[in-house]
XYZ file of C-alpha atoms in Angstrom:
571
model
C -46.844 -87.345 64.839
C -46.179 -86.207 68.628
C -45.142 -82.580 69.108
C -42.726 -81.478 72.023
C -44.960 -79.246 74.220
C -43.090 -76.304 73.281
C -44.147 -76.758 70.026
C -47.494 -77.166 70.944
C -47.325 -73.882 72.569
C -46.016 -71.615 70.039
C -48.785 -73.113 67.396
C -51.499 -72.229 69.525
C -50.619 -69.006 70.280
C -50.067 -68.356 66.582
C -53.686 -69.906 66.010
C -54.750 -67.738 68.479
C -53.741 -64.580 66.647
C -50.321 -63.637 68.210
C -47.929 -62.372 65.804
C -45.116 -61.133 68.412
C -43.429 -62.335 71.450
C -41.107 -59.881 73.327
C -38.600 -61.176 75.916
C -35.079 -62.392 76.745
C -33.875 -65.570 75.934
C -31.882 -68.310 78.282
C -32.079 -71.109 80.338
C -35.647 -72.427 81.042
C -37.331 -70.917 78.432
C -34.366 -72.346 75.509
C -36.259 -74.716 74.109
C -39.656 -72.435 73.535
C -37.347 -69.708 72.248
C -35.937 -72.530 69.621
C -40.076 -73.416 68.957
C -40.200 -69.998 68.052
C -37.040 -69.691 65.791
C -39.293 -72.166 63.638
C -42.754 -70.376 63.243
C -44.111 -67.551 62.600
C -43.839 -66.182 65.247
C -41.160 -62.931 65.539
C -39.230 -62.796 68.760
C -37.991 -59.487 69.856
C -34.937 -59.310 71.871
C -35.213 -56.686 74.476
C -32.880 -55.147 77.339
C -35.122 -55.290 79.915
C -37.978 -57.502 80.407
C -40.610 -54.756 82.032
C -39.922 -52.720 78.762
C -41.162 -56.151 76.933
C -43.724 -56.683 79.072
C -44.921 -52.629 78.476
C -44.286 -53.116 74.401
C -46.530 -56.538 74.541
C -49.065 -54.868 76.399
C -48.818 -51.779 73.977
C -49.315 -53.511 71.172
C -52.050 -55.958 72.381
C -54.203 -52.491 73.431
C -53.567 -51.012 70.633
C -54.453 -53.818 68.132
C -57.126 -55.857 70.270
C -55.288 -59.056 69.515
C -53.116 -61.145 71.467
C -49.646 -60.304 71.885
C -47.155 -62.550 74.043
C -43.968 -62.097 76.728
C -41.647 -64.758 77.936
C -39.018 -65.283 80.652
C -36.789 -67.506 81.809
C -37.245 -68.775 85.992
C -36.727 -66.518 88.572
C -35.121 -63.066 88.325
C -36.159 -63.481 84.116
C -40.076 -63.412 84.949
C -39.925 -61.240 88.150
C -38.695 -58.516 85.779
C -41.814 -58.526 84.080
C -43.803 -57.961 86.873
C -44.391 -54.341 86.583
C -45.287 -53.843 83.086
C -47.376 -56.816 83.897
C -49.269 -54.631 85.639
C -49.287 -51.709 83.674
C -50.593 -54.210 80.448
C -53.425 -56.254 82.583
C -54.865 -52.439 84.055
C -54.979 -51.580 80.253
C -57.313 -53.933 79.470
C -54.406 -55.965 77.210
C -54.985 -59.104 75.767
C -51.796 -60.852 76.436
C -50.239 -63.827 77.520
C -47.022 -64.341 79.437
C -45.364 -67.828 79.782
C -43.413 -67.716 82.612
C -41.033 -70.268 82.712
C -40.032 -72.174 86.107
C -37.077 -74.586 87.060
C -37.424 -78.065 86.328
C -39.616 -80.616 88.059
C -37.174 -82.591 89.889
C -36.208 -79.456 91.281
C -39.351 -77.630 92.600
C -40.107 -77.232 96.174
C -36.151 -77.832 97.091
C -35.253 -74.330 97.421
C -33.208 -74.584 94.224
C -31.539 -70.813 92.831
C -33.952 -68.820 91.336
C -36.834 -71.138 92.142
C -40.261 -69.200 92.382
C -43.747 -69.508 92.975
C -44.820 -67.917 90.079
C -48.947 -68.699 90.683
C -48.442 -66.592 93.625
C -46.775 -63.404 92.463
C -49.263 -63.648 88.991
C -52.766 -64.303 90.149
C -53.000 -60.915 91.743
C -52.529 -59.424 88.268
C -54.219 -62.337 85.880
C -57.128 -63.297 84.381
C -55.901 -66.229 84.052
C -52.988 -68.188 86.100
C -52.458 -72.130 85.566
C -49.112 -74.697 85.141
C -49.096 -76.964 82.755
C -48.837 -80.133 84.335
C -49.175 -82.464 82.000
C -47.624 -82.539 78.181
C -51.201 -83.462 76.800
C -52.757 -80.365 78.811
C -50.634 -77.760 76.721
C -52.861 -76.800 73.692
C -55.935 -76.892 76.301
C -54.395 -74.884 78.760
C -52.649 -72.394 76.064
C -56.287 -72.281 74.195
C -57.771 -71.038 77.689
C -55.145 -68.876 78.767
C -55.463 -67.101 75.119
C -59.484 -67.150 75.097
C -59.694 -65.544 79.071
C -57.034 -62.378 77.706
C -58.953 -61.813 74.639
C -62.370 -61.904 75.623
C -62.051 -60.952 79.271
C -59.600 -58.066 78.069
C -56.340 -58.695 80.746
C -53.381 -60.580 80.833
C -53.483 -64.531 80.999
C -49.982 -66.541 82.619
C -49.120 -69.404 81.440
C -46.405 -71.161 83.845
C -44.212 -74.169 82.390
C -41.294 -76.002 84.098
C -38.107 -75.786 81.659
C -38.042 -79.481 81.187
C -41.975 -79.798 80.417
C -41.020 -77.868 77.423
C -38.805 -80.812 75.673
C -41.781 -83.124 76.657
C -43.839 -84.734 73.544
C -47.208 -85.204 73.596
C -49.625 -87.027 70.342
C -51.621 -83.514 70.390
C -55.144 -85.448 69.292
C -57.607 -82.984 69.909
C -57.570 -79.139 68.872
C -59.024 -76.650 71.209
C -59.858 -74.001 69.794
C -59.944 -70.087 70.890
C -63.800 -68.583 70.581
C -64.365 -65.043 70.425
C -68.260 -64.846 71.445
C -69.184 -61.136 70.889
C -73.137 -61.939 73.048
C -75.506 -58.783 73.190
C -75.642 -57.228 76.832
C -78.286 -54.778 77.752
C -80.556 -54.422 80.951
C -83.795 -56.216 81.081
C -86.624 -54.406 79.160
C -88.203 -53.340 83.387
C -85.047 -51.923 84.033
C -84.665 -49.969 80.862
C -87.812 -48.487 81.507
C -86.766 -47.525 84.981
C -83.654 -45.750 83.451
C -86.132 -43.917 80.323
C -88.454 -42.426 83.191
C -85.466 -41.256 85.294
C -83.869 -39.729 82.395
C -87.333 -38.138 80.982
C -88.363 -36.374 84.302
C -84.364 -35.399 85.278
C -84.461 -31.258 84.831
C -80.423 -31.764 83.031
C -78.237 -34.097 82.038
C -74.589 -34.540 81.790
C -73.171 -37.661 80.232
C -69.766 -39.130 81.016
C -68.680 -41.701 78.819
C -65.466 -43.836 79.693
C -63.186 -46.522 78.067
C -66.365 -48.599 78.014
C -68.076 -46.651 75.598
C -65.063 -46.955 73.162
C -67.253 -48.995 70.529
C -70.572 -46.851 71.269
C -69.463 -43.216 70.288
C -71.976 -42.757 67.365
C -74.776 -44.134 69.966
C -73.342 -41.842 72.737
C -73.776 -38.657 70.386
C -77.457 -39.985 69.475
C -78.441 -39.992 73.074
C -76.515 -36.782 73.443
C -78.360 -35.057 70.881
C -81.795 -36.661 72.695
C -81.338 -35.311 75.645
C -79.848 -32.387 74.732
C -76.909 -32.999 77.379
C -73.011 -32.188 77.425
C -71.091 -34.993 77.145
C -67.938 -35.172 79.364
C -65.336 -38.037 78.698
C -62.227 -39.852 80.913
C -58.480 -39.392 80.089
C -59.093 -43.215 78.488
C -61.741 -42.560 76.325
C -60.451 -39.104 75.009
C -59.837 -40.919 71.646
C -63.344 -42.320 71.400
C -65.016 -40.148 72.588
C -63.768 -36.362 71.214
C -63.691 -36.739 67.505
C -66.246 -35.435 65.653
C -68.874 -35.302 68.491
C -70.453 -31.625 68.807
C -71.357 -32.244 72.368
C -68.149 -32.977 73.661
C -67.258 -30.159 76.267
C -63.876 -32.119 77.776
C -62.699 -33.539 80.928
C -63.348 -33.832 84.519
C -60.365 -34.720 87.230
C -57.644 -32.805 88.410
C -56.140 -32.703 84.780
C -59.808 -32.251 83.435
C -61.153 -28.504 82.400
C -63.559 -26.286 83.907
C -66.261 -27.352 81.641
C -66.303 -30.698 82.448
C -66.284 -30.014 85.917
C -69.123 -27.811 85.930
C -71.216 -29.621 83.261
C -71.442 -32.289 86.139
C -71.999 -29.954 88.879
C -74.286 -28.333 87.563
C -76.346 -31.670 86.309
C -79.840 -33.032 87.882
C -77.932 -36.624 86.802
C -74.853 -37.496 85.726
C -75.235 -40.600 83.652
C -71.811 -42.788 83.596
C -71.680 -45.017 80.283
C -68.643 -47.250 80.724
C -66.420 -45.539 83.491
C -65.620 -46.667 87.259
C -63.702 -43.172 87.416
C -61.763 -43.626 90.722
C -60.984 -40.027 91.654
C -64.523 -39.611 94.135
C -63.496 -36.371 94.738
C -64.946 -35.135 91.294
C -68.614 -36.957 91.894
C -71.491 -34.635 92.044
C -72.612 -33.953 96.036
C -76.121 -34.340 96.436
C -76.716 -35.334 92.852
C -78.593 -38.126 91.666
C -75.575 -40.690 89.367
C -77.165 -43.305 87.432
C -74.278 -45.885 86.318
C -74.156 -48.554 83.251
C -71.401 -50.911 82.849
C -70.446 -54.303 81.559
C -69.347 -55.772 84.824
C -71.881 -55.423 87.975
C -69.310 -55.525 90.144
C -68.488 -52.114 89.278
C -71.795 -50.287 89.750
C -71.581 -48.107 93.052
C -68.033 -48.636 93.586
C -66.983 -45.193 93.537
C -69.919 -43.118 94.426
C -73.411 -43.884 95.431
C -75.587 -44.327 92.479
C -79.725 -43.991 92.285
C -79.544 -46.340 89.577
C -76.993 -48.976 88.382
C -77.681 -51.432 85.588
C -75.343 -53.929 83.848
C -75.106 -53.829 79.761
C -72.562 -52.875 76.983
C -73.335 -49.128 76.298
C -74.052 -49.197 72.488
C -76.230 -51.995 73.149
C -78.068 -50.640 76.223
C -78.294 -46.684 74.627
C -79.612 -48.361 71.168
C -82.217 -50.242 73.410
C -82.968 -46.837 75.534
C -83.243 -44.645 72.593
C -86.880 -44.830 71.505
C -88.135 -44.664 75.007
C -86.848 -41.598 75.263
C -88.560 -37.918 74.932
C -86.908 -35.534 73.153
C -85.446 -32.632 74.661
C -85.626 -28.807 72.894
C -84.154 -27.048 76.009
C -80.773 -25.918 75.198
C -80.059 -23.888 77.933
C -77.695 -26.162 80.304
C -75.901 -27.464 76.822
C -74.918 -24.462 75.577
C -73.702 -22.954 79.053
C -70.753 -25.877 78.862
C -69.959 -25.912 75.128
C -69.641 -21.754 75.901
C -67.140 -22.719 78.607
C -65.373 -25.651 76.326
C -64.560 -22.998 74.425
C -63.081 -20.748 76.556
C -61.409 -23.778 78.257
C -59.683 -24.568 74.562
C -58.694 -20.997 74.322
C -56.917 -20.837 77.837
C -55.211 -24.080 76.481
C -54.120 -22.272 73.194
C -52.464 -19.432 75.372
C -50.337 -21.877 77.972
C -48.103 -22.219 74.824
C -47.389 -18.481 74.290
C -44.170 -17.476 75.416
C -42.458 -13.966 75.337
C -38.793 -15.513 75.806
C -37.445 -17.942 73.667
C -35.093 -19.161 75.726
C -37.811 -20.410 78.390
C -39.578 -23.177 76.316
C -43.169 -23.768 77.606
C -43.880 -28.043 77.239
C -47.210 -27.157 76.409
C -45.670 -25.342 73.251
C -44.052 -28.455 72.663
C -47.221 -30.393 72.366
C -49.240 -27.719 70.354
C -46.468 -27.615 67.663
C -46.327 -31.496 67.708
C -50.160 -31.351 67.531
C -49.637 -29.581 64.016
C -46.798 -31.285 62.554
C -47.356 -35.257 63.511
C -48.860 -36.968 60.815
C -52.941 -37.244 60.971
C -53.097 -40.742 62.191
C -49.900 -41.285 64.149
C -50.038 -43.010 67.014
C -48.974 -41.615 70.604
C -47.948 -43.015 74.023
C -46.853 -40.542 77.302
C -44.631 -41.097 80.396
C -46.626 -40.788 83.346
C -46.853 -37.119 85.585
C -46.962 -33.913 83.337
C -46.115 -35.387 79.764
C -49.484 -37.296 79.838
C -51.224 -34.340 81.249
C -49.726 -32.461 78.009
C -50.807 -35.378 75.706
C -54.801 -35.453 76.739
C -54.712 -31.355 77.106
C -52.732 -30.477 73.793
C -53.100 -33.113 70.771
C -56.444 -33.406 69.189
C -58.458 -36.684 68.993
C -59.585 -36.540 65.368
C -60.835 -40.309 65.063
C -57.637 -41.535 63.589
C -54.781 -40.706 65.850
C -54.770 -43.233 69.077
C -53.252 -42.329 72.617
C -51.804 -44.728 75.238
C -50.818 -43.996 78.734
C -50.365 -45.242 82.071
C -54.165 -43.823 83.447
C -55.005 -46.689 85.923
C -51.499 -47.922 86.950
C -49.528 -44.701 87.233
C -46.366 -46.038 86.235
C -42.953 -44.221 84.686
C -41.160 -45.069 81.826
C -44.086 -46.354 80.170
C -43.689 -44.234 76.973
C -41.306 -45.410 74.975
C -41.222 -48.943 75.794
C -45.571 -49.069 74.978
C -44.072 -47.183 71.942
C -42.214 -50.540 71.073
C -45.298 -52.482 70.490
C -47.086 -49.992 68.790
C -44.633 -49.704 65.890
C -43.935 -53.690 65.596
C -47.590 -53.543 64.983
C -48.053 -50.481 62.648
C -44.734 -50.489 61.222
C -46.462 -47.643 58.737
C -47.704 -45.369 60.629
C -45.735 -42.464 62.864
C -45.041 -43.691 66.374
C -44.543 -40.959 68.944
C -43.357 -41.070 72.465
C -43.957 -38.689 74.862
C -41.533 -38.739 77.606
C -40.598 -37.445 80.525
C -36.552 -37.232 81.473
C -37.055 -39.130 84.629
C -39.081 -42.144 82.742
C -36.777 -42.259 79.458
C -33.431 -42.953 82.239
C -35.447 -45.387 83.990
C -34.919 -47.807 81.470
C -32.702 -46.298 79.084
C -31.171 -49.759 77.926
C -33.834 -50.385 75.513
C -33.029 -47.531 73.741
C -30.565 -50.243 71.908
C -34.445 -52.640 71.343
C -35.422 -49.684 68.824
C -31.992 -50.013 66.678
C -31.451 -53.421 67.123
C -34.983 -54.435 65.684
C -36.029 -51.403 63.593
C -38.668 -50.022 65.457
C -38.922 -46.164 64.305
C -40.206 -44.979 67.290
C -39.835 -41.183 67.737
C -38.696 -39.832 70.711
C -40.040 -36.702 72.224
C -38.285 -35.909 75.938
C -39.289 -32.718 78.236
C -36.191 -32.528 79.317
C -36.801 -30.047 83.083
C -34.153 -31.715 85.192
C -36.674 -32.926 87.547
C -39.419 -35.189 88.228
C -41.783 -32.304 87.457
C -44.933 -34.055 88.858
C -43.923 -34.952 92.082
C -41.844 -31.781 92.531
C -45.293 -30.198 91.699
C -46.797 -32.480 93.974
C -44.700 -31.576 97.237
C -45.283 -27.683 96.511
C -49.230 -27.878 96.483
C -48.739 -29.525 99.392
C -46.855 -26.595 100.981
C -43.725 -28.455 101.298
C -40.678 -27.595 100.262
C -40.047 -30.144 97.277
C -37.364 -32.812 97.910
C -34.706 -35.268 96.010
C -36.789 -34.529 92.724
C -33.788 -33.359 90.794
C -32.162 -35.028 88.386
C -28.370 -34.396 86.757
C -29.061 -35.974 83.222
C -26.744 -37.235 80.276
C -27.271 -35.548 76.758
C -30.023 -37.147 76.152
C -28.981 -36.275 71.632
C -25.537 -37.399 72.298
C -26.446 -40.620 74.392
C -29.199 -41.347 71.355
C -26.374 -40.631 68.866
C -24.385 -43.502 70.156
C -26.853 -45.788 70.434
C -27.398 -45.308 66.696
C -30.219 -42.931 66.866
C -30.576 -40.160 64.420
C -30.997 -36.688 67.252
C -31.578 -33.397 67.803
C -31.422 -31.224 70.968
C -33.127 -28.018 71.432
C -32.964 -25.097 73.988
C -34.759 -21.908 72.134
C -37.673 -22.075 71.068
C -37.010 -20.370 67.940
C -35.085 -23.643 66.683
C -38.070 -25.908 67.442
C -40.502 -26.137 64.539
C -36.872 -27.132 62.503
C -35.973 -29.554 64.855
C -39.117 -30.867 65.474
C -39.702 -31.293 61.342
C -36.537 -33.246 60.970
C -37.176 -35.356 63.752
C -40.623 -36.524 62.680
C -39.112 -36.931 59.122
C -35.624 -39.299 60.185
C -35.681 -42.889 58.978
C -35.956 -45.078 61.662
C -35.723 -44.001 65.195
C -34.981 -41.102 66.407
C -34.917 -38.615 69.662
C -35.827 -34.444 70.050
C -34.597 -33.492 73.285
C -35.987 -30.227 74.641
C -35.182 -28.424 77.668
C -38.465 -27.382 79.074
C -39.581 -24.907 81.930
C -39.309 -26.936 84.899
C -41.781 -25.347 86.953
C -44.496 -25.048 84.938
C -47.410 -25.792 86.675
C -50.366 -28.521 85.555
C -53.194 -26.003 86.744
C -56.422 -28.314 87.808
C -59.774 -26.730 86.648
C -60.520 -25.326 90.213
C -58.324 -24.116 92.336
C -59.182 -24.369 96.178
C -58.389 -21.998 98.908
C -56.817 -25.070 100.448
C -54.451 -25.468 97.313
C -53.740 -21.508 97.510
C -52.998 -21.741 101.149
C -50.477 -24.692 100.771
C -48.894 -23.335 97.452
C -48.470 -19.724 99.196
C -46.667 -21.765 102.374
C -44.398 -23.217 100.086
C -42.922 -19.601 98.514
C -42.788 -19.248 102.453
C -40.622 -21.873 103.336
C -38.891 -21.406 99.729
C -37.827 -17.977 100.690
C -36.973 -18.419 104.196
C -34.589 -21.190 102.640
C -32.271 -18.741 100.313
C -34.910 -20.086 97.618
C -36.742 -16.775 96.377
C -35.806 -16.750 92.795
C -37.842 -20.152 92.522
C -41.049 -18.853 93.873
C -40.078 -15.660 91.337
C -40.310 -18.266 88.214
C -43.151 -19.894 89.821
C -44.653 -16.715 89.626
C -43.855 -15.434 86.438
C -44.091 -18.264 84.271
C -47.784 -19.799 85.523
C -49.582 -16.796 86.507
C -48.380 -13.787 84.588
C -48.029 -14.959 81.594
């Protein structure tokens, strides 16, 4: 019995493990939409399409499997484009059909014609047409088998009128899920034990490749005696229960990350292509592993780079290896971890309750959300306070926009998280200037029962960029934002809400909030010039931040450099 190729679609992405498809019916895409009103798969209706694209990507990160986004021609899968982005940086496994205008039509200029190969295969593992009704299980199977497997997002592009086209569907292609063992050749793994024997220290940073590999990490760790310092990705693989953690590196990092490299004869990368070069040792040796070649010595020079999955290389490596009994360059950055944890713990402490610190936000939501809930952060400061404040205890999982840098990621990744996990707590961490971005979806949570929880820092300002400007010594500009109530706007979208502006009402607030049925929003006026202090500060950063007060006062703008003051250095 012949299928319609729309048909054919949806039943391969449901064999292929998709459970979801997020998106916004019409037009081209009518008859797929109809395909899926007849399986199992759910459609959810957003507002937006970049929100859908976000929530797909959120929940394909989240869960490893695939998850799926559709739009109609034109404007419909253009929309999609950033959170497109956002989803194939992630690493997502997901699929987007983008729909195009019919056949008889393409090439003639007709409205809202596009070439959608070009805008997608800049963002794609995988980017084909189906051309041919017989080619759509084949080309679906691919598409599906490339996201999984290569860990991105694959495009499938159909003309609206291929979808009503029937094919006999004869042979199955099926989606394979090879998981192969990758590890450096037994001369090179020698190379790496000898380098690694004779080095005086060791540091070890471990990034989002290590994810499956953190009991192997903290065997080597322990073997060599080394610190281990971890990305923003891999803070939830990495941390938990690992007695050589000592934190992060960056300009959000800690001091004893920073110096636990610094101070290293090698710093051995296990997974991470860490962009920011900046925060590379100088005249240190940096020996790199990583699945994919093509990323060894991208960032910084390395002495040694060899290609293999970490667990499987370090498990490989281990009994080659001498065991260390020194101590001594350890226990200098677990004694400054600590200190760095107790600097965090004091950020919170506040002598006036009506000037709420954000990072007291996060430390009280750090007690109160439930041990495994699940968390997602805007861009700028609120994902600084995410990978500073809440602790990494093996169960809770964190999402945020680390390699694309986009706003109003939060809530909308938030989406896809609780279609997935519709049992577990769902938090979104959000800044004001990312939640009004694409406030419309707001409507998305009610409309299909996602209890997503809503946290907002609510400064009046885009508080990273206006942060931004200053260190730069200039005199911060059109960052200021004139806001709704965020609790009444929430109220009327059918949102259960609370709104907060002293401190002393917060642990109530905050309790009720994380205990509403369904969704629901906290908005909490926050200090809006608290600083995100980096781990070292410059004289160059000093210089610039000091000509800003300049400029600040010379503009009638004292009382700002006053707060600025007060609130990040004397507190």
């Amino acid at each position: 019995m012949s299928k319609t190729v729309a048909e054919i679609v949806v039943d391969t992405l449901v064999d292929a493990g998709a459970r979801r498809c997020w998106g916004i019916v019409g037009d081209t895409i009518n008859h797929f939409t109809d395909a899926v009103r007849q399986s199992d798969l759910r459609w959810i209706h957003v507002r937006h399409e970049e929100a859908g694209a976000m929530a797909a990507g959120g929940e394909a990160y989240m869960t490893g499997e695939l998850a799926v986004c559709a739009g109609t021609c034109g404007p419909g899968s253009l929309h999609f484009v950033n959170g497109i982005f956002e989803s194939h940086r992630n690493g997502a496994p997901l699929v987007l059909i983008a729909s195009d205008v019919a056949r008889t039509e393409v090439g003639l200029r007709f409205p809202q014609e596009v070439d959608q190969r070009k805008v997608y295969e800049q963002t794609s593992v995988f980017c084909e047409y189906i051309s041919h009704p017989d080619q759509a299980r084949r080309i679906v199977a691919l598409a599906a088998q490339a996201a999984i497997n290569k860990r991105g997002v694959a495009v499938v592009i159909v003309n609206g009128d291929m979808f009503t086209e029937k094919s006999d569907d004869k042979l199955h292609w099926a989606v394979h899920r090879p998981s192969p063992v990758m590890r450096p050749c037994d001369a090179e793994l020698a190379e790496l034990a000898k380098v690694l024997n004779e080095a005086g220290t060791v540091t070890i940073y471990a990034g989002i490749g290590a994810r499956r590999a953190h009991d192997e990490v903290v065997k080597l760790a322990e073997t060599l005696q080394a610190p281990v310092v971890h990305t923003t990705r891999a803070k939830e693989f990495i941390e938990p229960d690992n007695p050589y953690n000592v934190g992060m590196t960056g300009i959000i990092g800690n001091r004893a990350g920073m110096e636990a490299i610094d101070a290293a004869d090698i710093m051995l990368c296990l997974g991470t292509d860490f962009a920011w070069t900046q925060f590379y040792p100088e005249g240190k040796r940096v020996v790199q592993i990583d699945r994919d070649p093509a990323h060894l010595g991208r960032r910084a020079p390395v002495a040694l780079g060899l290609a293999g999955d970490v667990g499987d290389t370090i498990a490989a490596l281990l009994p080659a290896l001498t065991p260390r009994q020194d101590r001594g360059h350890l226990d200098k950055a677990l004694k400054m971890w600590e200190e760095d944890k107790e600097g965090y713990a004091k950020s919170g402490e506040g002598r006036d309750p009506a000037l709420i610190h954000p990072q007291t936000v996060t430390q009280m939501l750090d007690r109160l959300a439930a041990p495994d809930a699940l968390f997602t952060a805007d861009g700028g400061s609120p994902m600084v306070w995410l990978l500073r404040h809440l602790t990494a205890n093996g169960q809770r999982r964190f999402l945020t926009s680390l390699l694309h840098g986009t706003m109003a990621n939060a809530y909308p990744q938030a989406m896809g998280l609780a279609a997935a996990y519709p049992q577990r707590q769902v938090i979104a961490l959000c800044g004001d200037g990312g939640m009004t971005m694409l406030m419309g979806d707001l409507l998305t949570l009610v409309q299909e029962k996602l209890p997503v929880k809503l946290l907002i820092f609510n400064n009046g300002s885009l508080g990273f960029v206006e942060m931004e400007q200053r260190v730069e010594g200039l005199l911060d500009a059109f960052t200021g934002l004139k806001n709704p109530d965020f609790a009444q706007l929430a109220s009327v979208c059918g949102l259960a809400s609370w709104k907060v502006e002293n401190a002393d009402d917060l642990e109530a607030a905050m309790t009720s909030w994380l205990a509403a049925d369904g969704p629901a929003l906290l908005d909490v006026k926050v200090n809006r010039v608290e600083l995100v202090m980096p781990p070292k500060i410059t004289a160059g950063e000093v210089a610039s931040t000091a000509l800003f007060g300049l400029k600040a006062v010379m503009n009638g703008r004292g009382s700002e450099v006053v707060s600025l003051l007060r609130d990040n250095f004397l507190k």
